[in-house]
XYZ file of C-alpha atoms in Angstrom:
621
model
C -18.415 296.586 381.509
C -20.366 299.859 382.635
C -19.978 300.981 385.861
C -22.835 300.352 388.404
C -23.304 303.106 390.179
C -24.528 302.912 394.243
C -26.369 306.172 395.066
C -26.463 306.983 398.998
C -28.680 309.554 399.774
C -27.408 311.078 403.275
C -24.796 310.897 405.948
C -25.727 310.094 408.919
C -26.384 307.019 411.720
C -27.226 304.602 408.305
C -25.589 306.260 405.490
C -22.210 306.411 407.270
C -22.976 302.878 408.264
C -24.394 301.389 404.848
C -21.523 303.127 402.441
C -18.640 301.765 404.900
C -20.050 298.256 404.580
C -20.887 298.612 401.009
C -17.490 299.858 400.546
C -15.755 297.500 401.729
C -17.207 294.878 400.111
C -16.984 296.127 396.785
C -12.971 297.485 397.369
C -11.995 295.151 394.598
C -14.651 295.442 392.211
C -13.381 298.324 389.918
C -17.064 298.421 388.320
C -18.904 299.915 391.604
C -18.697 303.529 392.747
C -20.782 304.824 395.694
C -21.885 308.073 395.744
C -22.595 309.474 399.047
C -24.633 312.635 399.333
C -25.142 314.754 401.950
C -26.298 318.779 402.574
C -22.753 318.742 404.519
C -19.308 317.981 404.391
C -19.808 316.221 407.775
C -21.671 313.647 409.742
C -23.186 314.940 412.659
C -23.272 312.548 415.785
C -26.963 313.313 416.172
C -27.342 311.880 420.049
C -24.727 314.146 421.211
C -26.768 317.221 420.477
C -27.562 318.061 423.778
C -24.284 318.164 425.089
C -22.919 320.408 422.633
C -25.997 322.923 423.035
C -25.140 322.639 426.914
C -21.395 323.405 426.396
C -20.563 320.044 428.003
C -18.152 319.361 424.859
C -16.632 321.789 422.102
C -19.044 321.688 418.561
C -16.325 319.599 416.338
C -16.407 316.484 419.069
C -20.131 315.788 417.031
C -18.883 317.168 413.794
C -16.976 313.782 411.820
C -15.412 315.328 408.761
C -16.590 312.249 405.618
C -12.911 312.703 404.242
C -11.431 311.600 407.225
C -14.327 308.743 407.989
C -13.893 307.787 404.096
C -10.620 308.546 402.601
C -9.226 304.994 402.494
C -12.746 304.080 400.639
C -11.425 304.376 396.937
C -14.728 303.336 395.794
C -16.437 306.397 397.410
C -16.753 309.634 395.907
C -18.771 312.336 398.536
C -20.573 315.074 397.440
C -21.879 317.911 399.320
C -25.317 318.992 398.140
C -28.907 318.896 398.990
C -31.504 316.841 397.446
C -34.661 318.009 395.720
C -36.152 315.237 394.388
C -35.595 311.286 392.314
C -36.514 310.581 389.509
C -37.310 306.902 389.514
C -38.002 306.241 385.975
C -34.994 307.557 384.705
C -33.238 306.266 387.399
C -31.678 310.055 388.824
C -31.203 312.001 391.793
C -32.005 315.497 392.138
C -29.926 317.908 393.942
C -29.919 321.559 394.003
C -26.993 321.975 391.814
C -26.941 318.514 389.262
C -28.050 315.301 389.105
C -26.513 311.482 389.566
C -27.339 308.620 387.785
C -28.077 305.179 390.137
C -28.704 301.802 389.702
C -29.083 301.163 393.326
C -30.654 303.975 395.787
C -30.580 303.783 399.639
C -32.494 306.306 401.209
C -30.899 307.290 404.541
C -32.360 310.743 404.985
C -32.697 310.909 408.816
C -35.899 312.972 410.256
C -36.643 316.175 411.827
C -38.749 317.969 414.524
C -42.586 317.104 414.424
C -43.931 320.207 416.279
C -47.758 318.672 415.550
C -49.142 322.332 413.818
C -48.080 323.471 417.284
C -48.694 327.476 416.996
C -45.425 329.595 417.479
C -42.601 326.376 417.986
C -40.668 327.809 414.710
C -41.042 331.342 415.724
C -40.572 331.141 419.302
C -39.067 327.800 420.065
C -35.973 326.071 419.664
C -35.815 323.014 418.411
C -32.899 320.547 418.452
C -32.483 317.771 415.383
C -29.511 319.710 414.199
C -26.095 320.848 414.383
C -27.329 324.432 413.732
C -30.098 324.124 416.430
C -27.400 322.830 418.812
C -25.768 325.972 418.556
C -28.091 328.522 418.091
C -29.798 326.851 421.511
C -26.155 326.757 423.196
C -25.947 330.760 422.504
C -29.308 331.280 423.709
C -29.347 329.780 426.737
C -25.988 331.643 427.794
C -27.676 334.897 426.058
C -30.983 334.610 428.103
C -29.168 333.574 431.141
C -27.065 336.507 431.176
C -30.314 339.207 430.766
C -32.314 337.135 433.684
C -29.169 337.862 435.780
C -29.607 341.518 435.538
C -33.302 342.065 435.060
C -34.661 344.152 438.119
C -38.553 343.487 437.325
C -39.121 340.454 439.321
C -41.919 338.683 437.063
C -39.454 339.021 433.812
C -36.581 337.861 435.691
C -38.146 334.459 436.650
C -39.316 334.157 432.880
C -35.934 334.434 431.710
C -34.541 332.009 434.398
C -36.768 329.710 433.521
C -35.713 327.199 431.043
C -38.464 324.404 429.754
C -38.490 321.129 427.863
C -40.942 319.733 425.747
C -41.026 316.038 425.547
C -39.583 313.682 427.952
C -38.579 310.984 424.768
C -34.497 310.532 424.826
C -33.887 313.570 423.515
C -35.957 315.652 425.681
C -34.930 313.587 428.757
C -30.966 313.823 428.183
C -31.622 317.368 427.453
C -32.970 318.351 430.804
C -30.179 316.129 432.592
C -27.557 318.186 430.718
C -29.296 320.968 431.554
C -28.728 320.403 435.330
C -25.085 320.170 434.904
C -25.156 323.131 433.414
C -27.566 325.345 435.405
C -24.259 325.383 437.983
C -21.927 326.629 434.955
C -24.608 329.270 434.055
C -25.319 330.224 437.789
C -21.432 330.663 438.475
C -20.688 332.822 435.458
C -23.452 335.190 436.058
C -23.190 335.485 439.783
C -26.523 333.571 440.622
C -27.899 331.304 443.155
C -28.206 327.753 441.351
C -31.740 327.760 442.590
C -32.644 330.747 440.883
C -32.577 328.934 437.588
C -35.771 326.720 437.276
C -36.054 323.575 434.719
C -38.942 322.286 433.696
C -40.209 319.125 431.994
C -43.612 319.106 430.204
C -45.099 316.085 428.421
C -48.071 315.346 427.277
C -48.446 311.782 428.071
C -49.669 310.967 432.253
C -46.007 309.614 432.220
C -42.289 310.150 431.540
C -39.666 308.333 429.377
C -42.262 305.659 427.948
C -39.415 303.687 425.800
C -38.356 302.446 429.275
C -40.205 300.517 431.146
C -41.508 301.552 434.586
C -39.335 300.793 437.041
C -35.957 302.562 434.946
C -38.461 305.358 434.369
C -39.076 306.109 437.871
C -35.443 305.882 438.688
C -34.649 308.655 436.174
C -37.751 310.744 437.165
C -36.587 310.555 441.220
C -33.071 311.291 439.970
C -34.686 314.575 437.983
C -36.878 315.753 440.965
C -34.310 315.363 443.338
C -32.123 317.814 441.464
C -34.526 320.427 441.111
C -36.759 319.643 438.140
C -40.355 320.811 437.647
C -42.565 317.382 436.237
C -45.446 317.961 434.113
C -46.977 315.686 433.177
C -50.771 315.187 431.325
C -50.044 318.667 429.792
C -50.630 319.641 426.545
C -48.964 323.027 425.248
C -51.414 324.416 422.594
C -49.233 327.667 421.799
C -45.305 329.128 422.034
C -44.559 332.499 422.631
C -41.780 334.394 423.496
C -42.044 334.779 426.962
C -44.641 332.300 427.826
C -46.096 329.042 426.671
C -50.152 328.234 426.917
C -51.412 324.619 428.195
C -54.705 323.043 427.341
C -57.258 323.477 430.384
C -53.996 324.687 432.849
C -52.273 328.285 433.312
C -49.537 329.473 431.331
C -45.892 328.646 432.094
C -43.860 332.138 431.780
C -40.340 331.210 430.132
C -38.137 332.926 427.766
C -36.682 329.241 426.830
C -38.722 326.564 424.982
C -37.173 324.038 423.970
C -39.131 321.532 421.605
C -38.451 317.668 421.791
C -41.895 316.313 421.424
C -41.765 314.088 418.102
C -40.123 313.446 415.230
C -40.913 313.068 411.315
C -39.437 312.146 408.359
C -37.027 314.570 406.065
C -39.331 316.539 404.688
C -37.954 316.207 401.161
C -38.724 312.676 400.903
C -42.452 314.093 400.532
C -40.873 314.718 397.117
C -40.211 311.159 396.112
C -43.005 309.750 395.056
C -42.897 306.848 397.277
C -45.853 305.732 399.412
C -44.901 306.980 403.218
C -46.101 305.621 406.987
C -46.944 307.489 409.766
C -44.629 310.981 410.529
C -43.881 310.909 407.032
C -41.396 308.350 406.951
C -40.874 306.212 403.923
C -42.636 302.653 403.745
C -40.376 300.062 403.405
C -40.703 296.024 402.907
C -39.513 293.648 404.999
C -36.269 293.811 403.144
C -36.013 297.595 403.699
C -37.367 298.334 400.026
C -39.669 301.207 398.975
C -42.813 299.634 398.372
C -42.994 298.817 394.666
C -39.253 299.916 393.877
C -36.783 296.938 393.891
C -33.526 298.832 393.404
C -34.925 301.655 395.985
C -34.319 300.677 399.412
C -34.412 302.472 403.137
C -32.638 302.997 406.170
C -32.516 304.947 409.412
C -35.278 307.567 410.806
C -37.272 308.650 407.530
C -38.092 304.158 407.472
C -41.505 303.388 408.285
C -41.846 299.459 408.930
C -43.803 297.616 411.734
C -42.843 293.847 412.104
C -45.928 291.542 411.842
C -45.194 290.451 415.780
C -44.044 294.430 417.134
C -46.661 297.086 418.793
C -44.692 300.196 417.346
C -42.176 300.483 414.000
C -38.594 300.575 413.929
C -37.896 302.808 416.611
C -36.284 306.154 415.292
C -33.013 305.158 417.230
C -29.313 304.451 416.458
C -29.503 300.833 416.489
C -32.820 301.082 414.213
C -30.929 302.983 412.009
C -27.529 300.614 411.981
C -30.069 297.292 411.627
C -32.248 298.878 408.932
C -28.595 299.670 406.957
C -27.606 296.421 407.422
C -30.480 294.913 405.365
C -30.743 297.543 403.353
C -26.913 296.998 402.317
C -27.817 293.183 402.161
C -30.498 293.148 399.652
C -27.995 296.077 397.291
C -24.997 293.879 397.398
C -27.330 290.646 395.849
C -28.935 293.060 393.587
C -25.252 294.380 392.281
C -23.548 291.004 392.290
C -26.694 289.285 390.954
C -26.621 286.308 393.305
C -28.849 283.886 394.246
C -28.385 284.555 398.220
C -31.718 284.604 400.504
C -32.211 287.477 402.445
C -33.518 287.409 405.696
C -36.319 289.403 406.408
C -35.709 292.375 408.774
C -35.891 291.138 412.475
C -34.976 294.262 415.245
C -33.098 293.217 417.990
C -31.977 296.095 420.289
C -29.590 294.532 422.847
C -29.732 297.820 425.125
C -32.223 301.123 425.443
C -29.896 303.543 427.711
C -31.403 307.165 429.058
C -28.148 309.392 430.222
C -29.853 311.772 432.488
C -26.765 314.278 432.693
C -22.503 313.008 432.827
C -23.021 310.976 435.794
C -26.281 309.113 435.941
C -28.481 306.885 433.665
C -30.603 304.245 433.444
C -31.061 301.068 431.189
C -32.850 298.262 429.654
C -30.247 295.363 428.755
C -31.883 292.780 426.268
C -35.334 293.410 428.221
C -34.136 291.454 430.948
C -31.796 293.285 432.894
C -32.357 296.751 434.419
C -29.068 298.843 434.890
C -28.946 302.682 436.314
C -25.837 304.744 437.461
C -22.250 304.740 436.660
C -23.140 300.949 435.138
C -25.384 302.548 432.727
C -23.498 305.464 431.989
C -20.669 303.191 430.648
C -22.921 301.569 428.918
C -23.836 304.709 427.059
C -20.067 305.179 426.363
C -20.091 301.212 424.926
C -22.663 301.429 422.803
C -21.056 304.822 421.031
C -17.278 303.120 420.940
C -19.089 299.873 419.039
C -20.572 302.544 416.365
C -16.675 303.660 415.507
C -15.632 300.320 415.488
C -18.496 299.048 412.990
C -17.689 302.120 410.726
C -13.688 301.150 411.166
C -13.231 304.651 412.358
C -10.340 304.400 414.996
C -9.362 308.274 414.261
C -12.499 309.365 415.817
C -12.991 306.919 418.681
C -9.510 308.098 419.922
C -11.311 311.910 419.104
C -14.396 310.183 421.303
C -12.159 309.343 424.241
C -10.422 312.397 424.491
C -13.550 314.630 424.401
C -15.822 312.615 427.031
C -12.975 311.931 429.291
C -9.899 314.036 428.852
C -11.055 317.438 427.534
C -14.317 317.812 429.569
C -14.924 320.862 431.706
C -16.260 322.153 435.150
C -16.194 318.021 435.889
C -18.724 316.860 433.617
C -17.712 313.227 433.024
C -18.696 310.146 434.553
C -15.578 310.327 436.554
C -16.472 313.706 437.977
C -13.740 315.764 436.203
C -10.595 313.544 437.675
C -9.528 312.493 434.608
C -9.684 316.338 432.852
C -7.530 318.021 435.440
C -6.265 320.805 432.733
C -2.382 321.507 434.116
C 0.272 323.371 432.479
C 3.106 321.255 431.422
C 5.969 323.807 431.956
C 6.248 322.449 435.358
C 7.290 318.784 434.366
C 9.803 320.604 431.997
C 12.381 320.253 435.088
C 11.851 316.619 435.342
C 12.097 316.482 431.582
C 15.666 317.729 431.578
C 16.766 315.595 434.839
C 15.254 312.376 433.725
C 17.107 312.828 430.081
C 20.758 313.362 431.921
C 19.965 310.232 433.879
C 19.791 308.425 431.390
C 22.733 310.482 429.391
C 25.122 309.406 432.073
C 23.676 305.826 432.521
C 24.648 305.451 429.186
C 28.319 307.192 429.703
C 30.001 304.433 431.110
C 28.992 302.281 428.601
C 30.328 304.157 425.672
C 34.216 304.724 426.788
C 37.109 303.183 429.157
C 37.026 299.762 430.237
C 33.347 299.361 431.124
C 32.534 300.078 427.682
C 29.055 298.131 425.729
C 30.999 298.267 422.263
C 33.997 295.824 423.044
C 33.277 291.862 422.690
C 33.056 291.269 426.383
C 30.041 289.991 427.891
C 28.173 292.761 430.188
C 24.867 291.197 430.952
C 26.070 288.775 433.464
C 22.622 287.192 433.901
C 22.307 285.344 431.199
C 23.590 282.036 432.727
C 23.345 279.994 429.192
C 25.822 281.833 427.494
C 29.090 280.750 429.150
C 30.415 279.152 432.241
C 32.229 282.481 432.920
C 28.799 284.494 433.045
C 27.090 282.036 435.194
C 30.008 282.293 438.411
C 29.739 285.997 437.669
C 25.898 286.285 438.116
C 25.747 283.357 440.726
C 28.509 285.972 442.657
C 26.465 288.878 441.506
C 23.547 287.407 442.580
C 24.642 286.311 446.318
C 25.711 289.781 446.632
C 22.508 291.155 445.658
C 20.468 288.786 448.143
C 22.082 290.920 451.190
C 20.321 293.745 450.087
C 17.958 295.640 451.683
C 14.640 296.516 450.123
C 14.111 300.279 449.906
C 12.230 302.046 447.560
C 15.055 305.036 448.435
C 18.592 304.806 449.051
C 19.458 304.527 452.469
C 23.166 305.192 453.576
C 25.617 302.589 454.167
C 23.485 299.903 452.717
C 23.291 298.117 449.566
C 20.351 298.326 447.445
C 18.094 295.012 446.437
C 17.324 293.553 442.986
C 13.239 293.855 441.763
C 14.476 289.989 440.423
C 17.692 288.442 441.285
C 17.314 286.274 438.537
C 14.894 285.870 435.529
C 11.718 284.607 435.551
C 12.180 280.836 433.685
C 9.304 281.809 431.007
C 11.283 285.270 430.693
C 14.556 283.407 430.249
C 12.580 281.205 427.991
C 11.948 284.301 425.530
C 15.280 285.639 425.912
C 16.848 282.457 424.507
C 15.045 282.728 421.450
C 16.471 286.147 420.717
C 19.591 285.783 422.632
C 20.563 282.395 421.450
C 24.562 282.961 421.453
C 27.782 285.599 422.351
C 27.477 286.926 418.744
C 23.644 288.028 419.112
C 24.520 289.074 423.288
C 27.446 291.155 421.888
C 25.149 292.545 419.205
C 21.936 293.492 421.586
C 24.510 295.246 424.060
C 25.607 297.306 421.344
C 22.114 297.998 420.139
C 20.775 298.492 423.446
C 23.434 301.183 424.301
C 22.344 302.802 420.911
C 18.565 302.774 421.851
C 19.448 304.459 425.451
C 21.588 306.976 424.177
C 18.509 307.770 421.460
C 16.003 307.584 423.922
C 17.865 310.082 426.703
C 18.951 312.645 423.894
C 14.971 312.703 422.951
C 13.789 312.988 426.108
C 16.227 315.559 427.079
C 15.402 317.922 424.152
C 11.889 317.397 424.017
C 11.528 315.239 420.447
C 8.751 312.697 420.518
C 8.830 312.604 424.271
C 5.498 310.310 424.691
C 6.993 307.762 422.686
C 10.296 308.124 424.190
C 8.935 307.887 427.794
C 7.162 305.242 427.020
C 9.775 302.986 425.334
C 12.124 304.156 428.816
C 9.419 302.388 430.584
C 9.743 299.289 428.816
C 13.365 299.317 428.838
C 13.167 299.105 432.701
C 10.683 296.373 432.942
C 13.448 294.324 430.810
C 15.683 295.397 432.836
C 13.725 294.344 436.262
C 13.098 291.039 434.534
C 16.630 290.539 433.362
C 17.932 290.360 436.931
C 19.667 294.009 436.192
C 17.338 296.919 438.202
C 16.884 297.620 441.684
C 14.111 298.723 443.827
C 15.058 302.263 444.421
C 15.211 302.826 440.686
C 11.784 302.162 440.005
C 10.963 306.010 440.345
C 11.902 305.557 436.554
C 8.614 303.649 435.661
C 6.788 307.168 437.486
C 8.546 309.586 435.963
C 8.559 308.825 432.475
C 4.444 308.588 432.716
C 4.302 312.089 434.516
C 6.388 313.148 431.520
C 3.829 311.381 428.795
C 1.781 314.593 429.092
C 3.033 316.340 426.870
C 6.299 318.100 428.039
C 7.890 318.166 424.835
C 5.296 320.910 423.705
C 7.277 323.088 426.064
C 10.765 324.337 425.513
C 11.046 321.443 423.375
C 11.753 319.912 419.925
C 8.039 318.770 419.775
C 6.706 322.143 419.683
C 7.235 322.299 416.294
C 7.813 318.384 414.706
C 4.563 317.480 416.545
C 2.085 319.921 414.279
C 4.560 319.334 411.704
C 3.549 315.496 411.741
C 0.063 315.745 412.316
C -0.377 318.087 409.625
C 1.817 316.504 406.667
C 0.956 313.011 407.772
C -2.645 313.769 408.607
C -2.813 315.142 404.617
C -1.135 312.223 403.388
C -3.603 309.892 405.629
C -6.903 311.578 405.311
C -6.466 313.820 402.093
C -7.481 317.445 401.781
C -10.414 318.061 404.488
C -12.671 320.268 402.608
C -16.262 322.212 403.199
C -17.588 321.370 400.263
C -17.148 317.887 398.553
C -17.765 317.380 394.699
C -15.933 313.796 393.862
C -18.063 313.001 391.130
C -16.334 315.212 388.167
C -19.309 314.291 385.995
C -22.811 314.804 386.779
C-alpha cells in the first residue's frame, strides 16, 4: 500500500498541537508519515515574547527545540524550510529549497503584525510577533536606555526615556506590565531615578483591553496607572519616526521607543495559496476547519478566519483558538486518512479562561464568563493554562524547563512569588554539611557491618516487628517501655534519654510491612539489604555522586525508620539536612561535577536524538 503522506505546514500553538495528536494516533499505522514544516528548527512559545524582550527570562525558555518535542514520534519527519507556495492540483508544497507531496494539508501558519499602512512602523518601530523581534526589542531598549542616561540636552533625554506601546490587546497590555518590572532593572543599571523612565500606552479605541470585559479591564488599567503608566486612549498614531510619533488631531509624543502591538494578520505567504481568505488575511475555513472548496486542505491557529453562526467576532487569534481549531482540524484528517464513516462535529469555541498578566505579579481574568479573578489567583492561572499546553503536547521535558525558568531561574524577583523561590546561592557552602552528613551515616552503618552487633549474621535486629517471634515481641515490649521514659527534645539534652517519633508502628504501617516482611528469612534478608543501601547511600553522599537522589532516598529511609518504631526525635535534623543538600552540592568538589553532564549529555542524545539547526527528515523530496 502507498504511503499517505500528512503535510503540516508550521510549528507553532496548532502545528505542534495537531502533529502530536495526529501522531499518536497513527504510531501503528506504518502507511502514514507527517511532515512537519517550519522556517525553524524550533517552536517559539509566542505569548512569552514579552518577557524575553524585557529580560524577565533567558531567550531558550521560549525557544522548544521540535527534536526534543518530537523525537519519540517515529511517524514524524521535521523539516526546516520556508514555504512559498501549494500547489493544490498536483497536490505539493512549495518551499524555498524542494517540494513535498500531501494527501492531507493542515495549514497552521500563525500571523504577523498588521501595522494598518501605518507610515514609518517597519522603519522606525519595533514590532513583536517574533523571536527575532523579541530580541532585537530586548537590545534596544537596554541600548536606548543606556544613551538617555547620559544625554545632557534635556528635550532628547526625555525622548529616549520614554518608552511607548501601541495597542492595549494582550500583547500590548502584558508588554507594558513587563515593562514596569523592568523600568527598575533599567533604572538601577544606568544609575537613574525609576521615575525618569516614562511608559506609555496608546490605543486607538475610547477604551483599554476590550477582550475583557469592563470590570477586569478597569482593574488592570488602575493597576497600570498606579505604577506610573501614561493612558491614551481615543488616539490614533498616523506616522512613526525615530524620535517621535504623530497622532491624528493631538500633539506629537517624542520617544525614541515605539513599540507596535496594534493588530494582527495572517502569514503573509498564505496570500500565495490560492485559497479564498477573511478579514486580516487569514484563511477561510468551514465549519470543519476546511479551506473553502478544498476537502483534504484544512486550517488551524491565527492565519483561520471562521465566525460561528451564533459569535459577534471569529475565532479569536489566541492559544486556545489555535489548540480548538487543531483539534478539528486533526478530526476531520484522521476520517479522511482512515476513511471512516465517523460524524464530525462542527467547530464550537469554548474558551474556559481569558487571563491578562499585567507584569510577574498581577493579572486579571475571565473564568468561563462567569467568574472574574485578578491577582496572585489569576497569575496562577496564567501559569495553569501554559502547564495544560505541555501536558496536551505530552511534553514533560519542557514543563520541567517551564518550572524552572518562571520560578527557579528568575531574576531581580520577577516571579509571582517575588523572587523567594530564585534566591541564586553558591553551593560550596553546603559542601561541609555534605561531608558530615555522609560520615553519619558511614558510621551508622559501622556497627552494623562487624563484631557482635553486626546486620549480616541470622539474628533478628529490628526488634519491632512483634509478628515475627515471641523473642522479638518481649524485646520491643522492653524496648518500648524504655523508650516511653523519654523525654521529647528535638536536641540532646544531658543525662536524659531521648524519645521515639513512634514507639510502635502505625497498624496500617505494620499492615504493609507484613506483606513484605512476611517471615525471619525475608527480615534476615531486608537487614542485609538495608545495611547495603545505607552504606551506598552514605559513600554517595559523602563523595558527591548523584547526591539529589541520594538525599532524597536518606529521607525516605528515615521516615521508615520513624514509622518502624526505630528513630528518635532529636534525629530528625536528618529529614533537613538531606533537603538543604538536594541543591546541588555534588556539583562542588564532588563526583557529580563530571557524571552529571556526562548523563545529561549521553542520555539526553540517546533520549532526544541529535538536536540540530536545520532539520531535513524527508531524504526524498
Amino acid at each position: 500500500m502507498a504511503k499517505k503522506n500528512i503535510v503540516v505546514v508550521g510549528a507553532g500553538f496548532a502545528g505542534v498541537y495537531a502533529t502530536k495528536k495526529l501522531a499518536k494516533h497513527f504510531k501503528k499505522n506504518a502507511d502514514v508519515e507527517i511532515t512537519l514544516i517550519d522556517r525553524h528548527s524550533y517552536f517559539t512559545y509566542m505569548t512569552e515574547l514579552h518577557e524575553v524582550a524585557t529580560e524577565r527570562v533567558d531567550p531558550e525558555h521560549i525557544q522548544y527545540d521540535l527534536q526534543r518535542l518530537f523525537s519519540r514520534r517515529k511517524n514524524v519527519r521535521l523539516v526546516t524550510d520556508t514555504v512559498t507556495g501549494i500547489d493544490k492540483e498536483k497536490q505539493t508544497v512549495t518551499t524555498e529549497n524542494g517540494s513535498y507531496q500531501y494527501d492531507q494539508l493542515l495549514i497552521s501558519l500563525g500571523g504577523e503584525s498588521n501595522d494598518f499602512g501605518t507610515p514609518g512602523v517597519k522603519e522606525h518601530g519595533f514590532e513583536l510577533w517574533s523571536f527575532e523581534q523579541a530580541m532585537a526589542l530586548r537590545s534596544h531598549l537596554a541600548a536606548v536606555i543606556r544613551r538617555g542616561a547620559v544625554e545632557l540636552d534635556p528635550a532628547k533625554r526625555k525622548a529616549m526615556l520614554t518608552l511607548t506601546v501601541c495597542g492595549s490587546g494582550f500583547t500590548g497590555s502584558e508588554l507594558v506590565g513587563e515593562l514596569i518590572e523592568y523600568r527598575d532593572v533599567l533604572a538601577r543599571d544606568n544609575k537613574l531615578d525609576p521615575n525618569e523612565i516614562t511608559l506609555q500606552l496608546v490605543e486607538a479605541a475610547p477604551t483599554i483591553i476590550n477582550m475583557l470585559n469592563r470590570t477586569q479591564a478597569g482593574k488592570a488599567e488602575k493597576y497600570m496607572i498606579k505604577h506610573g503608566v501614561t493612558i491614551k486612549t481615543n488616539s490614533m498614531i498616523t506616522g512613526v519616526f525615530e524620535d517621535h510619533v504623530t497622532l491624528k488631531d493631538q500633539a506629537d509624543l517624542p520617544t525614541y521607543t515605539l513599540i507596535w502591538t496594534a493588530g494582527v494578520r495572517a502569514n503573509g505567504v498564505v496570500d500565495k495559496f490560492g485559497i479564498e481568505t477573511g478579514r486580516g488575511g487569514r484563511l477561510a475555513a468551514n465549519e470543519f476547519m476546511q479551506a473553502k472548496g478544498c476537502k483534504n486542505i484544512f486550517l488551524a491557529g491565527d492565519s483561520t478566519f471562521y465566525q460561528e453562526p451564533d459569535q459577534p467576532r471569529p475565532v479569536p487569534q489566541i492559544v486556545q483558538g489555535a489548540e480548538e481549531t487543531a483539534a478539528t482540524a486533526v478530526q476531520g484528517i484522521i476520517k479522511n486518512v482512515d476513511h471512516s464513516d465517523v460524524t464530525i462535529k462542527p467547530f464550537k469555541g469554548a474558551y474556559q479562561a481569558s487571563v491578562d498578566s499585567i507584569g510577574s505579579k498581577y493579572a486579571v481574568a475571565q473564568v468561563l464568563e462567569k467568574w472574574n479573578v485578578s491577582g496572585f489567583i489569576a497569575v496562577l492561572l496564567k501559569h495553569a493554562i501554559n502547564w495544560m499546553y505541555y501536558v496536551q503536547i505530552f511534553s514533560g521535558y519542557y514543563l520541567f524547563q517551564y518550572f524552572m525558568h518562571e520560578f527557579f531561574r528568575t531574576r531581580n524577583q520577577r516571579n509571582v512569588f517575588r523572587g523567594w523561590t530564585s534566591r541564586a546561592g553558591n553551593v560550596l557552602w553546603s559542601v561541609p554539611l555534605r561531608f558530615f552528613y555522609g560520615a553519619m551515616w558511614l558510621w551508622d552503618c559501622w556497627t552494623k557491618v562487624q563484631g557482635k552487633e553486626s546486620w549480616f549474621v541470622d539474628k533478628l535486629r529490628l526488634t519491632s516487628f512483634s509478628w515475627l517471634q515471641v523473642s522479638a515481641t518481649s524485646g520491643a515490649s522492653e524496648s518500648t517501655s524504655k523508650a516511653a521514659k523519654g523525654i521529647f527534645s528535638l536536641s540532646y539534652m544531658y543525662g536524659k534519654d531521648p524519645l521515639l517519633v513512634f514507639d510502635k508502628m502505625p497498624a496500617w504501617f505494620e499492615s504493609v510491612t507484613k506483606i513484605f516482611i512476611p517471615n525471619m528469612q525475608m527480615a534476615f534478608f531486608f537487614q542485609k539489604l538495608m545495611t547495603c543501601v545505607e552504606i551506598a547511600v552514605a559513600l554517595c553522599i559523602f563523595f558527591g555522586l548523584f547526591t539529589w537522589l541520594a538525599n532524597g532516598i536518606t529521607i525516605g529511609l528515615v521516615i521508615v525508620f520513624c514509622l518502624s518504631g526505630m528513630f528518635y526525635w532529636v534525629n530528625l535534623w536528618m529529614i533537613f539536612a538531606a533537603i538543604a543538600l538536594m541543591n546541588g552540592s555534588g556539583r562542588t568538589f564532588g563526583l557529580d561535577y563530571w557524571v552529571v553532564p556526562w548523563l545529561q549529555k549521553h542520555l539526553g542524545h540517546w533520549w532526544y536524538g541529535n538536536v540540530r539547526s536545520h532539520y531535513d527528515g524527508v531524504k526524498t523530496r
